[in-house]
Amino acid sequence: MIMKLKLNRILLLISALLVSYAAMGQFRTDAGYQDLYDSDTGSALKAHVRSLSAAHLEGRKAGSDGEASAAEYVRAALKGYGVDLISPEGGDLFGIKTESGDTLTSRNVVGFVQGYDKELRNRYIVVGARLDNLGTMTVGVDGRQVERVYYGANGNASGLATMLELARMVQTNEVLFRRSVLFVAFGASQESYAGAWYFLNRSFSDVANIDAMINLDMLGTGSQGFYAYTASNLDLNAIITKLSGELQPVQPTLSASEPYPSDHRAFYSSEIPSVMFTTGKYPEHNTEKDTESIIEYEAMERELEYVYNFTLAVANTDVKLAFRSNKAPVRGPSYDDVVSYYDCDVRPSFLNSYDISRFLEKWVYQYIKYPESAIRDGVQGKVMVDFIIDKDGKVTDVRVVKGVDPELDAEAVRVISASPKWKPGWVKGNKVRSSLTVPVEFRLTKKGSKADFGFKKHTY
């Protein structure tokens, strides 16, 4: 009897386990064993990419039902994360005239997280991602008509997924953000960035209060690199340089050339400082092979964390970001051959490193001296210094772009002027004179106290 009861209990336990596994299977029909070890963020990124590049969306062509379904997915995800929606149900609709004379209807989806600062909450950072892709195409294969779907897992379900998880992180930590952040999925991006143009020129009324735009496009192939393109904007470059001196899960390479034309171009046209984060073009780009199988989710998580830190830095900066530098020194005709550091084919290097932070850490912050009067008066801040690296590597023409105090400015100029030689930059196989602007930060740990003075070497 006892043996029979034990046997029954064992059978019941086995049945319960089988039911449990069957129930789990109902919710993970597309999951592999590796998915069991994903982080919550990794799982969310996978779910977003899978949904936004699913076959039934048929490549999300601008104006199609697939693009409309993708927009609804983005809207539902933002709403589920507690992000306020300022576009109506169905998205912010707009029409586009096609070459055939027809009108296609596309849409933007706009979410909003309000900043906490009373003075800055009415200023905005826009985080955008391209919503549409190429759709489908019918081609002849061996005498048969075959429909190909351009799924767009990396272009740009990966950027949309990153934007959605970034929105979740910003919403969760909204008390840390001084400026407000707008999250926009731009429709009809493939149609000359129509969604971005519509947002700036017809839809959003406070364009004058947008301080910066962050564009997320093609972020799924991190093993091929991670790039930031700012069109050599000095203020955005300074923020990226500062972050490069801090512990980050991944560091982007500043790209002098545009990796891919995307929605940031519409913001450039409106003279809004913009940065594009991307992992660049890839072999499957604009083909039917752009499926989830090529996505590198661990790299996407690291990129997401960096973009969050960058967004926080931009949202909280005290610097009034400028589209063009009116503060840069005016140079005469003898400087017409000077090339921006970021536009060099081979950038100048210091101590065999192309990383600007190495120059700051190994030279500037090693030899700079805090003026006694500045310590006494509690003066501190960030001096922006511009200089030229000649063809022989010598540092010349050191000037202050943005000053803090005459003594701090002079000390920053003194140390940079005494710099050892660099290896010069190259363009098209020739050495060139190049210009570079760097931030030199003076910081006191306790205002007015020399004893408690601390120079933070890795903050710039």
Short mmCIF file of C-alpha atoms in Angstrom, two decimals, residues 24-238:
data_model
loop_
_atom_site.label_atom_id
_atom_site.label_comp_id
_atom_site.label_asym_id
_atom_site.label_seq_id
_atom_site.Cartn_x
_atom_site.Cartn_y
_atom_site.Cartn_z
CA MET A 24 6.43 27.30 -20.24
CA GLY A 25 6.50 26.16 -23.83
CA GLN A 26 3.27 28.03 -24.56
CA PHE A 27 5.03 31.28 -23.78
CA ARG A 28 8.45 30.50 -25.32
CA THR A 29 7.64 28.82 -28.60
CA ASP A 30 10.39 30.77 -30.40
CA ALA A 31 12.99 30.66 -27.63
CA GLY A 32 16.17 28.66 -27.61
CA TYR A 33 18.12 27.36 -24.66
CA GLN A 34 20.44 30.36 -24.80
CA ASP A 35 17.46 32.65 -24.11
CA LEU A 36 17.16 31.20 -20.63
CA TYR A 37 20.34 33.07 -19.66
CA ASP A 38 19.34 36.50 -21.04
CA SER A 39 19.12 39.52 -18.77
CA ASP A 40 15.79 41.29 -18.57
CA THR A 41 17.12 44.00 -20.88
CA GLY A 42 18.50 41.43 -23.31
CA SER A 43 15.18 39.60 -23.37
CA ALA A 44 13.34 42.87 -24.02
CA LEU A 45 15.69 43.82 -26.86
CA LYS A 46 15.12 40.41 -28.44
CA ALA A 47 11.35 40.70 -28.11
CA HIS A 48 11.37 44.14 -29.75
CA VAL A 49 13.60 43.12 -32.65
CA ARG A 50 11.62 39.93 -33.28
CA SER A 51 8.32 41.79 -33.28
CA LEU A 52 9.48 44.71 -35.41
CA SER A 53 11.18 42.49 -38.03
CA ALA A 54 8.46 39.82 -38.10
CA ALA A 55 7.41 38.47 -41.50
CA HIS A 56 3.82 39.71 -41.22
CA LEU A 57 5.06 43.33 -41.17
CA GLU A 58 6.42 42.72 -44.69
CA GLY A 59 9.44 44.96 -44.30
CA ARG A 60 7.60 48.01 -42.87
CA LYS A 61 7.58 49.98 -46.13
CA ALA A 62 6.59 53.62 -45.69
CA GLY A 63 2.82 54.00 -45.87
CA SER A 64 2.14 50.25 -45.61
CA ASP A 65 0.05 48.32 -43.11
CA GLY A 66 3.31 46.84 -41.84
CA GLU A 67 4.68 50.28 -40.98
CA ALA A 68 1.38 51.13 -39.26
CA SER A 69 1.55 47.90 -37.22
CA ALA A 70 5.16 48.66 -36.24
CA ALA A 71 4.08 52.15 -35.14
CA GLU A 72 1.34 50.65 -32.99
CA TYR A 73 3.85 48.26 -31.43
CA VAL A 74 6.15 51.16 -30.56
CA ARG A 75 3.23 53.12 -29.13
CA ALA A 76 2.08 50.20 -26.97
CA ALA A 77 5.63 49.58 -25.71
CA LEU A 78 6.14 53.24 -24.73
CA LYS A 79 2.76 53.30 -23.00
CA GLY A 80 3.57 50.06 -21.18
CA TYR A 81 6.79 51.62 -19.89
CA GLY A 82 4.89 54.57 -18.45
CA VAL A 83 6.13 57.06 -21.06
CA ASP A 84 3.63 59.81 -21.83
CA LEU A 85 2.41 59.81 -25.43
CA ILE A 86 1.94 63.14 -27.19
CA SER A 87 0.97 61.63 -30.54
CA PRO A 88 -2.63 60.38 -30.89
CA GLU A 89 -3.71 56.77 -31.21
CA GLY A 90 -2.63 55.58 -34.63
CA GLY A 91 0.33 57.95 -34.60
CA ASP A 92 0.86 61.48 -35.86
CA LEU A 93 -0.30 61.08 -39.48
CA PHE A 94 1.11 62.85 -42.51
CA GLY A 95 0.89 62.38 -46.27
CA ILE A 96 3.61 62.18 -48.91
CA LYS A 97 3.24 62.63 -52.65
CA THR A 98 4.99 59.82 -54.52
CA GLU A 99 6.61 60.00 -57.96
CA SER A 100 3.53 58.32 -59.43
CA GLY A 101 1.34 61.13 -58.09
CA ASP A 102 -0.26 59.00 -55.38
CA THR A 103 -0.29 59.99 -51.70
CA LEU A 104 0.96 57.56 -49.10
CA THR A 105 0.10 57.98 -45.44
CA SER A 106 2.80 57.53 -42.83
CA ARG A 107 3.07 58.43 -39.15
CA ASN A 108 5.37 59.35 -36.30
CA VAL A 109 5.04 58.03 -32.75
CA VAL A 110 6.15 60.48 -30.06
CA GLY A 111 6.74 59.75 -26.36
CA PHE A 112 7.70 62.24 -23.66
CA VAL A 113 9.50 62.12 -20.30
CA GLN A 114 9.48 65.45 -18.47
CA GLY A 115 12.66 66.78 -16.87
CA TYR A 116 12.74 67.88 -13.24
CA ASP A 117 14.60 71.20 -13.53
CA LYS A 118 12.24 74.20 -13.38
CA GLU A 119 14.43 76.19 -15.76
CA LEU A 120 15.34 73.40 -18.19
CA ARG A 121 12.24 71.18 -18.24
CA ASN A 122 10.89 73.18 -21.19
CA ARG A 123 13.99 72.40 -23.22
CA TYR A 124 14.26 69.08 -25.02
CA ILE A 125 16.55 66.30 -26.12
CA VAL A 126 15.08 64.32 -29.04
CA VAL A 127 15.96 60.63 -29.31
CA GLY A 128 14.88 59.28 -32.68
CA ALA A 129 14.90 56.01 -34.60
CA ARG A 130 13.84 55.16 -38.14
CA LEU A 131 10.54 53.26 -38.22
CA ASP A 132 10.29 52.07 -41.83
CA ASN A 133 12.37 49.84 -44.09
CA LEU A 134 12.29 48.78 -47.76
CA GLY A 135 9.19 46.55 -47.66
CA THR A 136 8.94 43.76 -50.24
CA MET A 137 10.00 43.21 -53.84
CA THR A 138 8.93 40.67 -56.44
CA VAL A 139 11.82 39.25 -58.43
CA GLY A 140 12.21 36.54 -61.04
CA VAL A 141 14.06 33.41 -59.88
CA ASP A 142 14.45 30.48 -62.30
CA GLY A 143 11.45 31.66 -64.26
CA ARG A 144 9.29 32.05 -61.15
CA GLN A 145 8.06 35.25 -59.49
CA VAL A 146 9.31 35.27 -55.90
CA GLU A 147 8.46 37.88 -53.29
CA ARG A 148 11.38 38.94 -51.13
CA VAL A 149 10.85 40.54 -47.75
CA TYR A 150 13.37 43.07 -46.49
CA TYR A 151 12.85 42.35 -42.79
CA GLY A 152 15.14 45.10 -41.52
CA ALA A 153 16.14 43.47 -38.24
CA ASN A 154 19.24 45.63 -37.99
CA GLY A 155 17.88 48.36 -40.24
CA ASN A 156 16.24 49.53 -38.14
CA ALA A 157 14.45 47.23 -35.68
CA SER A 158 17.70 47.31 -33.67
CA GLY A 159 17.59 51.12 -33.36
CA LEU A 160 13.91 51.09 -32.45
CA ALA A 161 14.51 48.39 -29.84
CA THR A 162 17.36 50.42 -28.34
CA MET A 163 15.18 53.54 -28.27
CA LEU A 164 12.35 51.69 -26.49
CA GLU A 165 14.65 50.33 -23.79
CA LEU A 166 16.31 53.73 -23.47
CA ALA A 167 12.84 55.24 -22.94
CA ARG A 168 12.19 52.70 -20.19
CA MET A 169 15.47 53.59 -18.47
CA VAL A 170 14.86 57.33 -18.72
CA GLN A 171 11.30 56.97 -17.43
CA THR A 172 12.50 54.85 -14.52
CA ASN A 173 15.15 57.45 -13.64
CA GLU A 174 13.25 60.59 -14.65
CA VAL A 175 14.24 62.37 -11.42
CA LEU A 176 17.83 62.46 -12.72
CA PHE A 177 17.08 64.32 -15.97
CA ARG A 178 17.05 68.12 -15.95
CA ARG A 179 15.83 68.54 -19.54
CA SER A 180 12.83 66.73 -20.97
CA VAL A 181 13.41 63.87 -23.41
CA LEU A 182 11.28 63.16 -26.49
CA PHE A 183 11.32 59.69 -28.06
CA VAL A 184 10.28 59.65 -31.72
CA ALA A 185 9.85 56.76 -34.12
CA PHE A 186 10.10 58.53 -37.48
CA GLY A 187 7.88 57.23 -40.27
CA ALA A 188 8.83 57.39 -43.95
CA SER A 189 12.49 57.92 -43.20
CA GLN A 190 13.35 56.18 -46.45
CA GLU A 191 11.34 58.88 -48.23
CA SER A 192 13.86 61.71 -47.75
CA TYR A 193 13.45 61.68 -43.95
CA ALA A 194 9.84 62.82 -44.32
CA GLY A 195 8.82 61.94 -40.76
CA ALA A 196 11.68 63.95 -39.24
CA TRP A 197 10.90 66.90 -41.54
CA TYR A 198 7.21 66.74 -40.61
CA PHE A 199 8.03 66.63 -36.90
CA LEU A 200 10.24 69.72 -37.14
CA ASN A 201 8.18 71.77 -39.58
CA ARG A 202 4.56 70.85 -38.96
CA SER A 203 4.02 68.78 -35.84
CA PHE A 204 6.14 69.92 -32.91
CA SER A 205 5.60 73.55 -31.89
CA ASP A 206 8.64 74.00 -29.61
CA VAL A 207 11.42 73.28 -32.12
CA ALA A 208 13.32 76.36 -30.92
CA ASN A 209 13.65 74.67 -27.52
CA ILE A 210 15.27 71.47 -28.84
CA ASP A 211 18.87 71.51 -27.63
CA ALA A 212 20.08 68.29 -29.28
CA MET A 213 19.04 65.25 -31.29
CA ILE A 214 20.30 61.67 -30.77
CA ASN A 215 19.69 59.36 -33.73
CA LEU A 216 19.76 55.57 -33.28
CA ASP A 217 20.10 53.69 -36.56
CA MET A 218 21.50 50.18 -37.15
CA LEU A 219 22.91 49.15 -33.77
CA GLY A 220 22.83 45.38 -34.06
CA THR A 221 26.31 44.44 -35.32
CA GLY A 222 28.59 45.69 -32.57
CA SER A 223 31.48 43.39 -33.44
CA GLN A 224 31.99 45.54 -36.55
CA GLY A 225 32.40 48.71 -34.50
CA PHE A 226 30.37 51.35 -32.66
CA TYR A 227 30.43 54.86 -34.07
CA ALA A 228 29.32 58.38 -33.20
CA TYR A 229 28.88 60.92 -35.98
CA THR A 230 28.44 64.54 -34.87
CA ALA A 231 29.53 66.40 -38.03
CA SER A 232 32.46 67.60 -35.86
CA ASN A 233 30.19 69.52 -33.47
CA LEU A 234 32.54 70.84 -30.77
CA ASP A 235 30.06 70.70 -27.88
CA LEU A 236 28.88 67.14 -28.58
CA ASN A 237 32.46 66.03 -29.16
CA ALA A 238 33.41 67.50 -25.78
#
